[in-house]
XYZ file of C-alpha atoms in Angstrom:
727
model
C -59.511 -16.817 -18.838
C -56.723 -17.501 -16.320
C -53.090 -16.665 -17.115
C -51.237 -18.151 -14.141
C -48.849 -20.436 -16.008
C -46.786 -21.039 -12.849
C -49.398 -22.993 -10.889
C -51.503 -24.526 -13.643
C -50.806 -27.151 -16.271
C -51.649 -27.073 -19.955
C -55.326 -27.658 -20.687
C -56.379 -29.619 -23.777
C -57.117 -27.348 -26.729
C -60.735 -26.745 -27.684
C -61.229 -28.193 -31.192
C -63.941 -25.595 -31.857
C -61.385 -22.780 -32.043
C -58.734 -24.560 -34.088
C -57.932 -22.538 -37.224
C -58.939 -24.227 -40.445
C -57.025 -25.683 -42.093
C -54.756 -26.895 -39.302
C -51.913 -26.861 -41.873
C -51.628 -23.137 -41.244
C -48.776 -23.479 -38.778
C -47.904 -19.799 -38.366
C -49.551 -16.495 -37.620
C -48.771 -13.626 -39.965
C -45.974 -11.439 -38.623
C -47.582 -8.104 -39.491
C -51.006 -9.048 -38.147
C -49.397 -10.385 -34.979
C -47.646 -7.040 -34.490
C -50.946 -5.204 -35.001
C -52.522 -7.474 -32.387
C -49.769 -6.370 -29.991
C -50.491 -2.718 -30.700
C -54.168 -3.426 -30.146
C -53.291 -4.737 -26.661
C -51.360 -1.535 -26.002
C -54.399 0.459 -27.113
C -56.683 -1.600 -24.851
C -54.618 -0.405 -21.877
C -55.626 3.156 -22.787
C -59.188 2.037 -22.092
C -58.314 0.219 -18.864
C -60.047 1.975 -15.921
C -57.548 0.458 -13.451
C -54.844 2.803 -14.778
C -54.556 6.513 -13.865
C -55.798 8.849 -16.603
C -52.407 10.208 -17.663
C -51.073 6.646 -17.945
C -54.034 5.752 -20.150
C -53.262 8.787 -22.283
C -49.657 7.605 -22.518
C -50.756 4.170 -23.758
C -52.919 5.878 -26.388
C -49.982 8.011 -27.525
C -47.682 4.958 -27.668
C -50.203 3.092 -29.822
C -50.116 6.036 -32.236
C -46.319 6.291 -32.439
C -46.079 2.496 -32.769
C -48.439 2.550 -35.721
C -46.552 5.401 -37.388
C -43.265 3.489 -37.161
C -44.975 0.336 -38.430
C -45.995 2.200 -41.578
C -42.612 3.914 -41.916
C -40.780 0.596 -42.026
C -42.880 -2.562 -42.348
C -45.663 -1.285 -44.623
C -43.174 0.717 -46.674
C -41.197 -2.482 -47.221
C -44.263 -4.440 -48.320
C -45.309 -1.674 -50.731
C -41.776 -1.643 -52.119
C -41.965 -5.413 -52.694
C -45.284 -5.052 -54.465
C -44.024 -2.254 -56.749
C -40.903 -4.270 -57.573
C -42.950 -7.376 -58.400
C -41.280 -9.445 -55.657
C -43.097 -12.778 -55.364
C -41.642 -13.822 -51.999
C -44.325 -14.977 -49.587
C -44.451 -14.559 -45.835
C -43.921 -17.491 -43.469
C -47.689 -17.997 -43.387
C -47.864 -18.082 -47.217
C -49.200 -14.618 -48.083
C -48.006 -12.261 -50.809
C -47.176 -8.630 -50.083
C -50.453 -7.537 -51.688
C -52.489 -9.953 -49.580
C -50.771 -8.767 -46.416
C -51.335 -5.110 -47.278
C -55.047 -5.690 -47.788
C -55.341 -7.275 -44.338
C -53.142 -4.598 -42.758
C -55.204 -1.737 -44.171
C -58.441 -3.246 -42.866
C -56.964 -3.865 -39.414
C -55.352 -0.427 -39.205
C -58.557 1.336 -40.174
C -60.281 -0.372 -37.259
C -57.385 0.466 -34.914
C -57.434 4.121 -35.866
C -61.180 4.380 -35.288
C -60.645 2.818 -31.860
C -57.909 5.370 -31.131
C -60.245 8.265 -31.875
C -63.086 6.719 -29.835
C -60.783 6.225 -26.858
C -59.435 9.762 -27.190
C -62.991 11.104 -27.066
C -63.620 9.163 -23.836
C -60.313 10.179 -22.280
C -60.859 13.810 -23.226
C -64.161 13.776 -21.381
C -62.631 12.058 -18.342
C -59.729 14.513 -18.297
C -62.171 17.416 -18.396
C -63.806 15.922 -15.325
C -60.418 16.125 -13.610
C -59.881 19.730 -14.670
C -57.654 19.114 -17.719
C -59.168 20.569 -20.898
C -58.309 20.757 -24.585
C -60.343 23.836 -25.483
C -61.810 24.887 -28.794
C -61.198 28.386 -30.246
C -64.792 29.372 -29.466
C -64.161 28.706 -25.760
C -61.465 31.390 -25.484
C -62.108 34.531 -23.468
C -60.957 38.018 -24.423
C -58.089 37.647 -21.962
C -57.116 34.337 -23.583
C -57.115 35.948 -27.021
C -54.917 38.806 -25.796
C -52.439 36.374 -24.215
C -52.395 34.255 -27.374
C -51.771 37.348 -29.480
C -48.640 38.124 -27.470
C -47.517 34.486 -27.594
C -48.077 34.263 -31.338
C -46.101 37.396 -32.121
C -43.125 36.552 -29.877
C -42.761 32.758 -30.113
C -44.627 31.370 -33.105
C -44.813 33.900 -35.930
C -40.990 34.111 -36.296
C -40.662 30.360 -37.040
C -43.572 30.092 -39.500
C -43.286 30.367 -43.269
C -46.730 30.806 -44.850
C -46.590 29.748 -48.497
C -48.873 30.495 -51.401
C -49.263 27.601 -53.833
C -49.088 28.637 -57.470
C -46.693 28.206 -60.425
C -44.211 30.593 -58.791
C -44.438 28.876 -55.398
C -44.276 25.099 -55.857
C -45.590 22.667 -53.273
C -42.906 22.405 -50.567
C -41.273 19.229 -49.332
C -43.116 17.814 -46.299
C -40.699 15.780 -44.133
C -41.499 12.424 -42.586
C -44.014 12.863 -39.737
C -44.486 16.431 -40.920
C -47.716 18.167 -39.884
C -49.111 20.902 -42.086
C -52.142 23.150 -42.500
C -53.439 23.534 -46.052
C -55.759 26.466 -46.675
C -58.173 27.634 -49.305
C -58.239 31.438 -49.073
C -60.435 34.096 -50.636
C -59.059 37.588 -51.221
C -61.361 40.100 -49.580
C -60.709 42.696 -52.296
C -61.975 40.749 -55.304
C -62.810 37.190 -54.206
C -59.814 35.619 -55.973
C -59.010 32.140 -54.633
C -55.568 31.318 -53.214
C -54.373 27.924 -52.054
C -51.782 28.141 -49.305
C -49.803 26.017 -46.897
C -48.312 26.472 -43.421
C -45.842 23.873 -42.189
C -46.279 23.366 -38.443
C -42.748 23.188 -37.023
C -42.023 20.176 -34.832
C -39.936 22.397 -32.546
C -43.093 24.205 -31.372
C -45.333 22.497 -28.803
C -48.385 20.924 -30.438
C -50.534 21.910 -27.451
C -50.148 25.419 -26.050
C -51.004 25.808 -22.388
C -53.317 28.688 -21.576
C -53.709 30.469 -18.278
C -55.352 28.193 -15.729
C -59.113 28.462 -15.329
C -60.844 30.129 -12.346
C -60.861 26.876 -10.375
C -57.323 25.899 -11.329
C -58.316 24.031 -14.498
C -55.431 23.176 -16.825
C -56.268 24.298 -20.348
C -54.601 23.593 -23.692
C -55.182 24.867 -27.223
C -54.066 22.890 -30.276
C -51.386 24.693 -32.264
C -53.317 24.363 -35.522
C -56.318 26.062 -33.879
C -54.061 28.832 -32.647
C -52.776 29.400 -36.201
C -56.318 29.701 -37.502
C -56.925 32.518 -35.036
C -54.113 34.540 -36.613
C -54.556 33.889 -40.324
C -55.020 37.611 -40.822
C -51.385 38.080 -39.774
C -50.151 35.193 -41.901
C -52.205 36.128 -44.967
C -53.293 39.789 -44.656
C -56.274 40.656 -46.841
C -57.522 37.043 -47.122
C -60.112 35.000 -45.295
C -60.194 31.224 -44.984
C -62.963 29.313 -46.757
C -61.514 25.829 -46.214
C -58.770 24.112 -44.247
C -57.096 20.726 -44.076
C -54.795 19.423 -41.339
C -52.608 16.617 -42.654
C -49.590 14.523 -41.684
C -47.251 12.649 -44.020
C -45.443 9.386 -43.292
C -42.526 8.411 -45.519
C -40.566 5.257 -46.266
C -37.900 5.315 -43.539
C -35.976 2.148 -44.290
C -32.298 2.582 -45.083
C -30.347 0.628 -47.671
C -26.565 0.540 -47.392
C -24.131 -0.336 -50.147
C -22.108 -3.278 -48.873
C -19.054 -2.080 -50.808
C -19.128 1.392 -49.239
C -15.611 2.662 -48.588
C -16.625 4.737 -45.548
C -19.595 3.546 -43.512
C -20.109 6.858 -41.710
C -20.328 8.818 -44.965
C -22.599 6.153 -46.432
C -24.996 6.513 -43.510
C -24.954 10.290 -43.677
C -26.012 10.022 -47.323
C -28.631 7.384 -46.510
C -30.143 9.541 -43.752
C -30.660 12.313 -46.282
C -32.393 9.813 -48.572
C -34.625 8.683 -45.685
C -35.832 12.235 -45.070
C -36.966 12.367 -48.686
C -38.362 8.840 -48.776
C -41.478 8.052 -50.749
C -44.745 9.156 -49.090
C -46.535 5.997 -47.968
C -49.286 7.326 -45.689
C -51.361 10.493 -45.606
C -53.644 11.368 -42.691
C -56.129 14.200 -43.212
C -59.047 15.526 -41.181
C -62.276 14.014 -42.483
C -64.103 17.335 -42.953
C -61.412 18.881 -45.169
C -62.626 20.313 -48.508
C -62.260 17.836 -51.343
C -60.345 20.299 -53.488
C -57.636 20.675 -50.822
C -57.383 16.930 -50.233
C -57.023 16.268 -53.942
C -54.346 18.926 -54.290
C -52.307 17.337 -51.478
C -52.758 13.837 -52.910
C -51.646 14.986 -56.371
C -48.595 16.851 -55.089
C -47.458 13.994 -52.830
C -48.120 11.401 -55.566
C -49.808 9.127 -53.070
C -52.163 6.236 -53.834
C -55.834 6.359 -52.768
C -55.282 3.289 -50.560
C -52.645 5.228 -48.624
C -55.036 8.019 -47.532
C -56.623 7.945 -44.077
C -59.417 10.375 -43.214
C -59.374 11.085 -39.496
C -62.557 11.977 -37.649
C -60.815 13.436 -34.631
C -57.256 14.528 -33.957
C -54.534 14.046 -36.578
C -51.413 12.858 -34.766
C -52.476 10.629 -31.868
C -48.828 10.247 -30.820
C -48.694 13.936 -29.841
C -51.250 13.463 -27.054
C -48.502 12.523 -24.588
C -47.624 16.225 -24.520
C -50.770 16.854 -22.476
C -49.270 14.997 -19.521
C -48.154 17.323 -16.744
C -46.900 17.037 -13.170
C -49.506 19.559 -12.005
C -52.202 17.003 -11.184
C -51.736 14.434 -8.425
C -53.410 11.085 -8.773
C -53.520 11.096 -12.579
C -50.226 9.206 -12.969
C -48.549 6.298 -11.200
C -46.667 7.232 -8.046
C -43.029 7.599 -9.152
C -40.897 4.554 -8.413
C -37.356 4.979 -7.050
C -35.139 2.061 -8.130
C -33.233 0.197 -5.435
C -29.452 0.284 -5.200
C -27.895 -3.191 -4.770
C -27.197 -3.647 -1.076
C -24.149 -5.789 -1.766
C -22.496 -2.907 -3.630
C -23.228 -0.635 -0.652
C -21.689 -3.271 1.646
C -18.449 -2.716 -0.271
C -18.695 1.086 0.014
C -19.775 1.408 -3.618
C -16.834 -0.612 -4.981
C -18.517 -2.601 -7.758
C -15.375 -4.616 -8.522
C -15.161 -5.813 -4.914
C -18.858 -6.745 -4.922
C -18.491 -8.760 -8.143
C -15.326 -10.455 -6.887
C -17.373 -11.759 -3.986
C -20.168 -13.120 -6.189
C -21.882 -12.539 -9.527
C -24.522 -9.802 -9.427
C -27.749 -9.717 -11.446
C -29.668 -6.452 -11.602
C -33.333 -6.458 -12.586
C -34.096 -3.092 -14.165
C -35.973 -0.819 -13.604
C -36.530 -2.210 -10.101
C -32.791 -2.000 -9.452
C -30.991 1.112 -10.557
C -29.234 1.303 -13.909
C -26.932 3.793 -12.233
C -24.896 0.770 -11.068
C -24.119 -0.028 -14.725
C -23.076 3.575 -15.300
C -20.927 3.496 -12.129
C -19.248 0.297 -13.354
C -17.880 2.190 -16.359
C -17.181 5.357 -14.359
C -15.189 3.423 -11.766
C -13.294 1.656 -14.514
C -12.470 4.994 -16.130
C -11.075 6.445 -12.897
C -9.444 3.331 -11.430
C -5.649 3.469 -11.916
C -5.533 -0.355 -11.902
C -7.828 -0.639 -14.958
C -5.839 -0.906 -18.164
C -8.523 -1.624 -20.799
C -12.245 -1.148 -21.440
C -14.295 -2.575 -24.317
C -17.891 -1.534 -24.860
C -20.731 -2.128 -27.324
C -23.150 0.738 -27.940
C -26.360 0.062 -29.862
C -28.577 2.806 -28.431
C -27.805 5.270 -25.681
C -29.029 8.610 -24.441
C -28.049 12.092 -25.494
C -25.145 13.271 -23.319
C -24.690 9.646 -22.267
C -22.764 9.283 -18.984
C -21.334 6.009 -20.291
C -19.916 7.742 -23.368
C -18.506 10.481 -21.138
C -16.822 7.863 -18.945
C -15.300 6.126 -21.964
C -13.933 9.454 -23.182
C -12.493 10.145 -19.713
C -10.811 6.731 -19.659
C -9.243 7.239 -23.081
C -8.022 10.715 -22.184
C -6.443 9.193 -19.063
C -4.400 6.874 -21.267
C -6.394 3.667 -20.887
C -6.960 1.392 -23.871
C -10.608 1.945 -24.793
C -12.481 0.312 -27.670
C -16.103 1.063 -28.517
C -18.340 -0.677 -31.009
C -20.863 1.916 -32.211
C -23.703 0.417 -34.237
C -24.590 2.832 -37.021
C -27.480 0.673 -38.185
C -29.604 1.144 -35.020
C -32.813 2.303 -36.710
C -33.753 5.947 -36.048
C -30.599 6.388 -33.919
C -28.181 6.450 -36.856
C -27.555 10.198 -36.757
C -27.088 10.234 -32.972
C -24.645 7.323 -33.175
C -22.580 9.078 -35.837
C -22.226 12.037 -33.495
C -21.242 9.968 -30.479
C -18.723 8.020 -32.608
C -17.031 11.282 -33.495
C -17.111 12.380 -29.853
C -15.427 9.129 -28.819
C -12.797 9.365 -31.550
C -11.893 12.917 -30.531
C -11.190 11.624 -27.020
C -8.898 8.887 -28.310
C -11.289 5.943 -28.154
C -10.721 3.254 -30.790
C -14.111 3.214 -32.554
C -15.296 0.383 -34.792
C -18.609 -0.087 -36.571
C -18.879 -3.869 -36.686
C -20.184 -5.576 -39.808
C -21.579 -3.948 -42.918
C -24.347 -6.509 -43.413
C -25.093 -7.434 -39.775
C -26.200 -5.257 -36.908
C -24.290 -5.703 -33.669
C -27.060 -5.959 -31.099
C -25.032 -7.661 -28.336
C -24.762 -5.807 -25.013
C -21.275 -6.319 -23.530
C -18.882 -4.305 -21.356
C -15.405 -5.666 -20.631
C -13.061 -4.167 -18.027
C -9.528 -5.524 -17.606
C -8.009 -4.705 -14.218
C -4.530 -5.364 -12.824
C -4.786 -7.072 -9.417
C -1.365 -7.946 -7.998
C 0.441 -9.948 -10.655
C -2.756 -10.994 -12.399
C -5.082 -9.398 -14.909
C -8.724 -9.921 -13.919
C -11.526 -9.333 -16.410
C -14.897 -8.053 -15.230
C -17.738 -8.446 -17.678
C -21.214 -6.985 -17.888
C -23.837 -8.669 -20.076
C -27.205 -7.022 -20.655
C -30.504 -7.834 -22.295
C -31.164 -4.139 -22.986
C -29.381 -1.054 -24.236
C -26.862 1.099 -22.374
C -29.517 3.786 -22.150
C -30.085 5.402 -18.719
C -33.463 6.874 -19.740
C -35.182 3.821 -21.211
C -33.762 1.769 -18.314
C -36.282 3.583 -16.086
C -39.246 1.859 -17.735
C -37.844 -1.130 -19.705
C -37.545 -4.397 -17.783
C -34.086 -5.835 -18.445
C -31.349 -7.983 -16.934
C -27.791 -6.847 -16.170
C -25.303 -9.496 -15.078
C -21.843 -8.666 -13.682
C -19.266 -11.432 -13.390
C -15.514 -11.979 -13.171
C -15.847 -15.613 -14.234
C -12.762 -16.429 -16.388
C -14.887 -18.545 -18.716
C -17.369 -15.724 -19.379
C -14.478 -13.281 -19.782
C -12.724 -15.451 -22.390
C -15.895 -15.889 -24.398
C -16.715 -12.169 -24.234
C -13.209 -11.301 -25.441
C -13.517 -13.762 -28.339
C -16.865 -12.263 -29.379
C -15.469 -8.739 -29.186
C -12.511 -9.800 -31.351
C -15.014 -11.255 -33.812
C -16.687 -7.851 -34.026
C -13.459 -5.882 -34.390
C -11.366 -8.290 -36.455
C -13.812 -10.741 -38.066
C -12.006 -13.650 -36.347
C -14.708 -16.263 -35.781
C -14.623 -17.378 -32.124
C -13.818 -21.023 -31.451
C -14.621 -23.058 -28.372
C -17.295 -20.798 -26.860
C -18.618 -22.276 -23.608
C -20.443 -19.803 -21.375
C -21.491 -17.272 -24.025
C -22.845 -18.097 -27.471
C -23.161 -15.623 -30.312
C -25.393 -15.120 -33.313
C -25.247 -15.621 -36.186
C -22.724 -18.415 -35.455
C -23.674 -20.567 -32.455
C -26.658 -19.007 -30.705
C -29.478 -20.604 -32.682
C -27.820 -24.003 -32.787
C -27.423 -23.871 -28.999
C -31.128 -23.120 -28.562
C -32.061 -25.933 -30.935
C -29.713 -28.355 -29.144
C -31.278 -27.468 -25.783
C -34.799 -27.985 -27.171
C -33.694 -31.318 -28.645
C -32.285 -32.323 -25.253
C -35.689 -31.645 -23.675
C -37.297 -33.842 -26.332
C -34.889 -36.659 -25.397
C -35.714 -36.233 -21.702
C -39.443 -36.448 -22.476
C -38.971 -39.542 -24.619
C -36.980 -41.167 -21.805
C -39.778 -40.459 -19.316
C -37.938 -37.704 -17.468
C -39.495 -34.302 -16.688
C -39.118 -32.027 -19.709
C -39.955 -28.352 -19.617
C -39.085 -24.965 -21.174
C -39.752 -21.461 -19.853
C -38.864 -18.558 -22.127
C -39.440 -14.822 -22.202
C -38.812 -12.498 -25.140
C -40.230 -9.608 -27.125
C -40.845 -11.469 -30.378
C -40.950 -15.066 -31.662
C -40.910 -15.542 -35.413
C -38.149 -17.861 -36.606
C -39.239 -20.911 -38.570
C -36.641 -23.449 -37.379
C -37.125 -22.548 -33.730
C -40.926 -22.671 -34.001
C -40.761 -26.081 -35.678
C -38.430 -27.322 -32.925
C -40.916 -26.135 -30.301
C -43.729 -27.926 -32.154
C -41.677 -31.156 -32.148
C -40.978 -30.721 -28.451
C -44.664 -30.231 -27.704
C -45.540 -33.359 -29.626
C -42.921 -35.267 -27.597
C -44.546 -34.127 -24.355
C -42.304 -31.206 -23.401
C -44.273 -28.571 -21.441
C -43.510 -25.142 -22.870
C -44.588 -21.813 -21.381
C -43.705 -18.643 -23.290
C -44.022 -14.972 -22.326
C -43.892 -13.103 -25.646
C -44.695 -9.412 -25.388
C -45.145 -8.624 -29.084
C -44.981 -10.608 -32.334
C -45.617 -14.343 -32.074
C -45.800 -16.543 -35.170
C -46.302 -19.785 -33.207
C -49.832 -21.178 -32.818
C -50.256 -22.578 -29.285
C -52.743 -25.172 -28.141
C -53.383 -26.825 -31.518
C -54.182 -30.568 -31.056
C -51.448 -32.733 -32.488
C -49.220 -29.738 -33.155
C -48.756 -27.591 -30.055
C -50.960 -29.074 -27.313
C -48.293 -28.494 -24.670
C -47.438 -24.895 -25.545
C -48.922 -21.837 -23.854
C -48.164 -18.225 -24.801
C -49.028 -15.023 -23.036
C -48.175 -11.350 -23.377
C -47.660 -8.924 -20.480
C -48.599 -5.277 -21.080
C -48.364 -3.044 -18.049
C -46.617 -0.226 -16.234
C -43.181 -1.215 -17.540
C -42.198 -2.339 -21.025
C -41.203 -6.001 -20.902
C -37.855 -6.210 -22.700
C -35.669 -8.887 -21.073
C -34.895 -12.121 -22.904
C -34.587 -15.252 -20.756
C -34.795 -18.980 -21.403
C -34.767 -21.876 -18.918
C -34.508 -25.563 -19.832
C -35.482 -28.191 -17.243
C -32.464 -30.350 -18.146
C -34.168 -33.560 -17.117
C -35.542 -32.174 -13.853
C -38.462 -29.990 -14.964
C -38.986 -26.423 -13.750
C -38.367 -24.843 -11.331
C -35.138 -26.706 -10.614
C -31.630 -25.961 -9.394
C -30.420 -28.256 -12.171
C -32.020 -26.240 -14.976
C -29.947 -24.564 -17.688
C -30.634 -20.825 -17.539
C -29.660 -18.154 -20.073
C -30.124 -14.408 -20.528
C -29.866 -12.974 -24.024
C -29.823 -9.845 -26.147
C -31.715 -11.696 -28.886
C -35.366 -12.211 -29.632
C -36.244 -15.428 -31.441
C -36.559 -13.753 -34.816
C -34.928 -14.534 -38.150
C -33.049 -11.225 -38.099
C -31.721 -11.727 -34.546
C -30.674 -15.340 -34.881
C -29.377 -15.273 -38.464
C -28.395 -11.705 -39.372
C -27.252 -9.970 -36.169
C -24.439 -10.260 -33.668
C -26.172 -11.258 -30.433
C -25.299 -13.006 -27.173
C -26.773 -15.907 -25.215
C -25.185 -15.970 -21.753
C -25.424 -19.035 -19.531
C -25.995 -18.306 -15.845
C -23.854 -20.506 -13.595
C -23.849 -18.671 -10.253
C -26.384 -20.404 -7.948
C -27.825 -17.184 -6.494
C -28.311 -15.524 -9.878
C -29.679 -18.824 -11.223
C -32.246 -18.931 -8.393
C -33.156 -15.271 -8.849
C -34.046 -15.792 -12.505
C -36.032 -18.992 -11.968
C -37.737 -18.371 -8.632
C -38.303 -14.630 -8.925
C -38.093 -13.198 -12.450
C -39.509 -16.010 -14.567
C -41.842 -17.213 -11.827
C -43.220 -13.676 -11.487
C -43.880 -13.350 -15.195
C -45.526 -16.772 -15.404
C -47.652 -16.117 -12.309
C -48.840 -12.659 -13.458
C -52.512 -12.314 -14.317
C -53.256 -8.630 -13.728
C -51.394 -7.584 -16.893
C -51.511 -10.782 -18.963
C -53.170 -11.641 -22.250
C -53.295 -15.300 -23.317
C -52.812 -16.194 -26.994
C -55.505 -18.497 -28.418
C -55.084 -21.027 -31.250
C -57.033 -18.738 -33.601
C -54.678 -15.795 -33.018
C -56.863 -13.780 -30.646
C -55.632 -12.677 -27.234
C -57.858 -12.897 -24.170
C -57.202 -10.744 -21.126
C -56.819 -12.701 -17.897
C -59.825 -12.449 -15.604
C -60.396 -13.553 -12.023
C -63.404 -14.087 -9.835
C -65.451 -11.098 -8.712
C -63.468 -9.066 -6.195
C -60.319 -11.166 -6.670
C -57.016 -9.269 -6.591
C -54.965 -10.630 -9.479
C -51.218 -11.030 -9.074
C -49.233 -8.192 -10.682
C -45.589 -9.043 -11.315
C -44.533 -5.397 -11.692
C -45.924 -4.574 -8.260
C -44.225 -7.650 -6.812
C -40.820 -6.676 -8.214
C -41.217 -3.097 -6.967
C -42.030 -4.351 -3.469
C -39.506 -7.141 -2.905
C -35.700 -7.115 -3.240
C -33.912 -9.545 -5.511
C -31.805 -12.458 -4.318
C -28.427 -11.542 -5.807
C -28.668 -7.871 -4.830
C -28.919 -8.581 -1.097
C -25.840 -8.119 1.034
C -24.953 -8.879 4.635
C -28.593 -8.569 5.768
C -29.389 -11.820 3.967
C -32.213 -12.872 1.645
C -35.000 -13.592 4.108
C -37.063 -10.711 2.688
C -36.297 -11.669 -0.932
C -38.978 -14.318 -1.462
C -38.781 -17.116 -3.973
C -42.033 -16.598 -5.808
C -42.396 -20.267 -6.673
C -42.908 -20.861 -2.945
C -45.033 -17.731 -2.360
C -47.397 -18.591 -5.210
C -47.858 -22.162 -4.087
C -48.443 -21.199 -0.468
C -51.084 -18.676 -1.594
C -52.793 -21.332 -3.705
C -52.958 -23.836 -0.825
């Protein structure tokens, strides 16, 4: 299977693999997401990756699956309990989807444990061990005794379970040790429980072995060594390690008088959400398992017996800097040369020409410096900023506070509905308000997912607006491993549209006459549909017609149907969709001209880009090119505030087409190609062939718009490089 979409054309679909009946036009959303997580898990078994990176992929697959159950499965179970008859886009009821999900997840979890067993053995070969209690020496036991007394015993609360000591509340993701104890004095049975605090490391590092081996002991095993201190006079006759997942969706009253207070209340409800998944070790005594099931009021179908480690997500804590060669060599992002040419003055660099940063290859610190410089520049009079997710102690939030305290007009949109960041965003909203920032929370029923910074600067007698548009969050930490686009411009047209969209968020005034920037849920989807329709007209007129698009997820019915119509008209469509994809590619008569692939590799693909040939095909200097904050999902296009930003600067335009999109389409080393039956096949080359890796390419070569006075001779246009290599 080849995945080079840049230098190959669509091949006719094989009728033998067409799903029957062909009327099934969509893949199921939940199963498509599970297929994505399966690809992530496959990378944990990929021998081309260093061992710690494989362990990281395994851990990510575990945390992904936990969140999937917390939100998606919880929602489906809620629908089923409420008797909701609504069917998915592919025509399945909630009950039918849950049956398929449970079967798929059982297989995934067995694969996780099998891969962990292989990785554990490989790690041992590299001198990294997870030891069993029986492997401990007398010196180890003495060291653990001291550790237990000083650091662990004070935070534990061992609990007997009887009528006077009711079963305690187990929080979401909570890990606990249930015990069946026998009193040594008279043999009386006692059931007991020890909550394992999340604040304590799951894996405790022991003293290194005689040859420098790194050794870890699981926390639950450590606790079993000291049961005599937790329950003096008792001995254990049975144990059960278990983890609880709870419904973590949040419902907000639309008529709430105070959104912050409403979210604070909702977060408390989330913590106590209904238990929807129970993982227990397979060899636990039946009496303990039944007690836990009864107390949690959980259904038999929601119980998973784990033959291995409970809590795959925790395995990332085994990764250490002490072993060279077990992780990728750290990558240091480039600083844009053009900004350095202007002695770090970002405003001067942008005045010269629009700048597009490709993260993480180019440093996110430039985005942070943009806000810092605005905060400290006496000529800046106003800053407006959207914040969906950001880091703890965010330097951007600190800069906004500094600007407000300096008397500048500062407005911040803080999205309280950013899932699992609600509490953090409440705190940063209060921090901003204390500094004098005007804080707004957007819409009650829509999330504001747009990524915009606006800086208004006095220059002579004029006010000049500098705007930053991003495809990812203002989050300095995730920007180190998420691939995203950051565009800086002082284009008056982009500035006017950005200001209109911000006023829409703060004052509900619907923007009129948007030109360079479109917004969901008002004009973004219609713009996409109009551009697809234009490609159909080009194809029907005999002109080249082509679409390139990159996103995280594709699952919006109107857009998928438009792409099907375009395919049938002869438009060539190549899609890079990392995760969920509801569109069936390569189906004769439906989607013959559509190809879809997913890239899973060193960095998390996160940028959203779309290019339309505009009557000239692709690549072309005449193409219409956009970057966006929005995936092509129903929620993003119809129920969120998002942006679709047209790229008009020729250098930025060329960078996206000839480098970023060309690199993604050309990639084979990290690509999986979606088949008409819903399976994904990993790209393969000839024996000994070195497949093109777009992440390695972007790390090696500078981008077009980031180059300064030294020119762009060493910033290759990949469309040319790929074709020269193929000749």
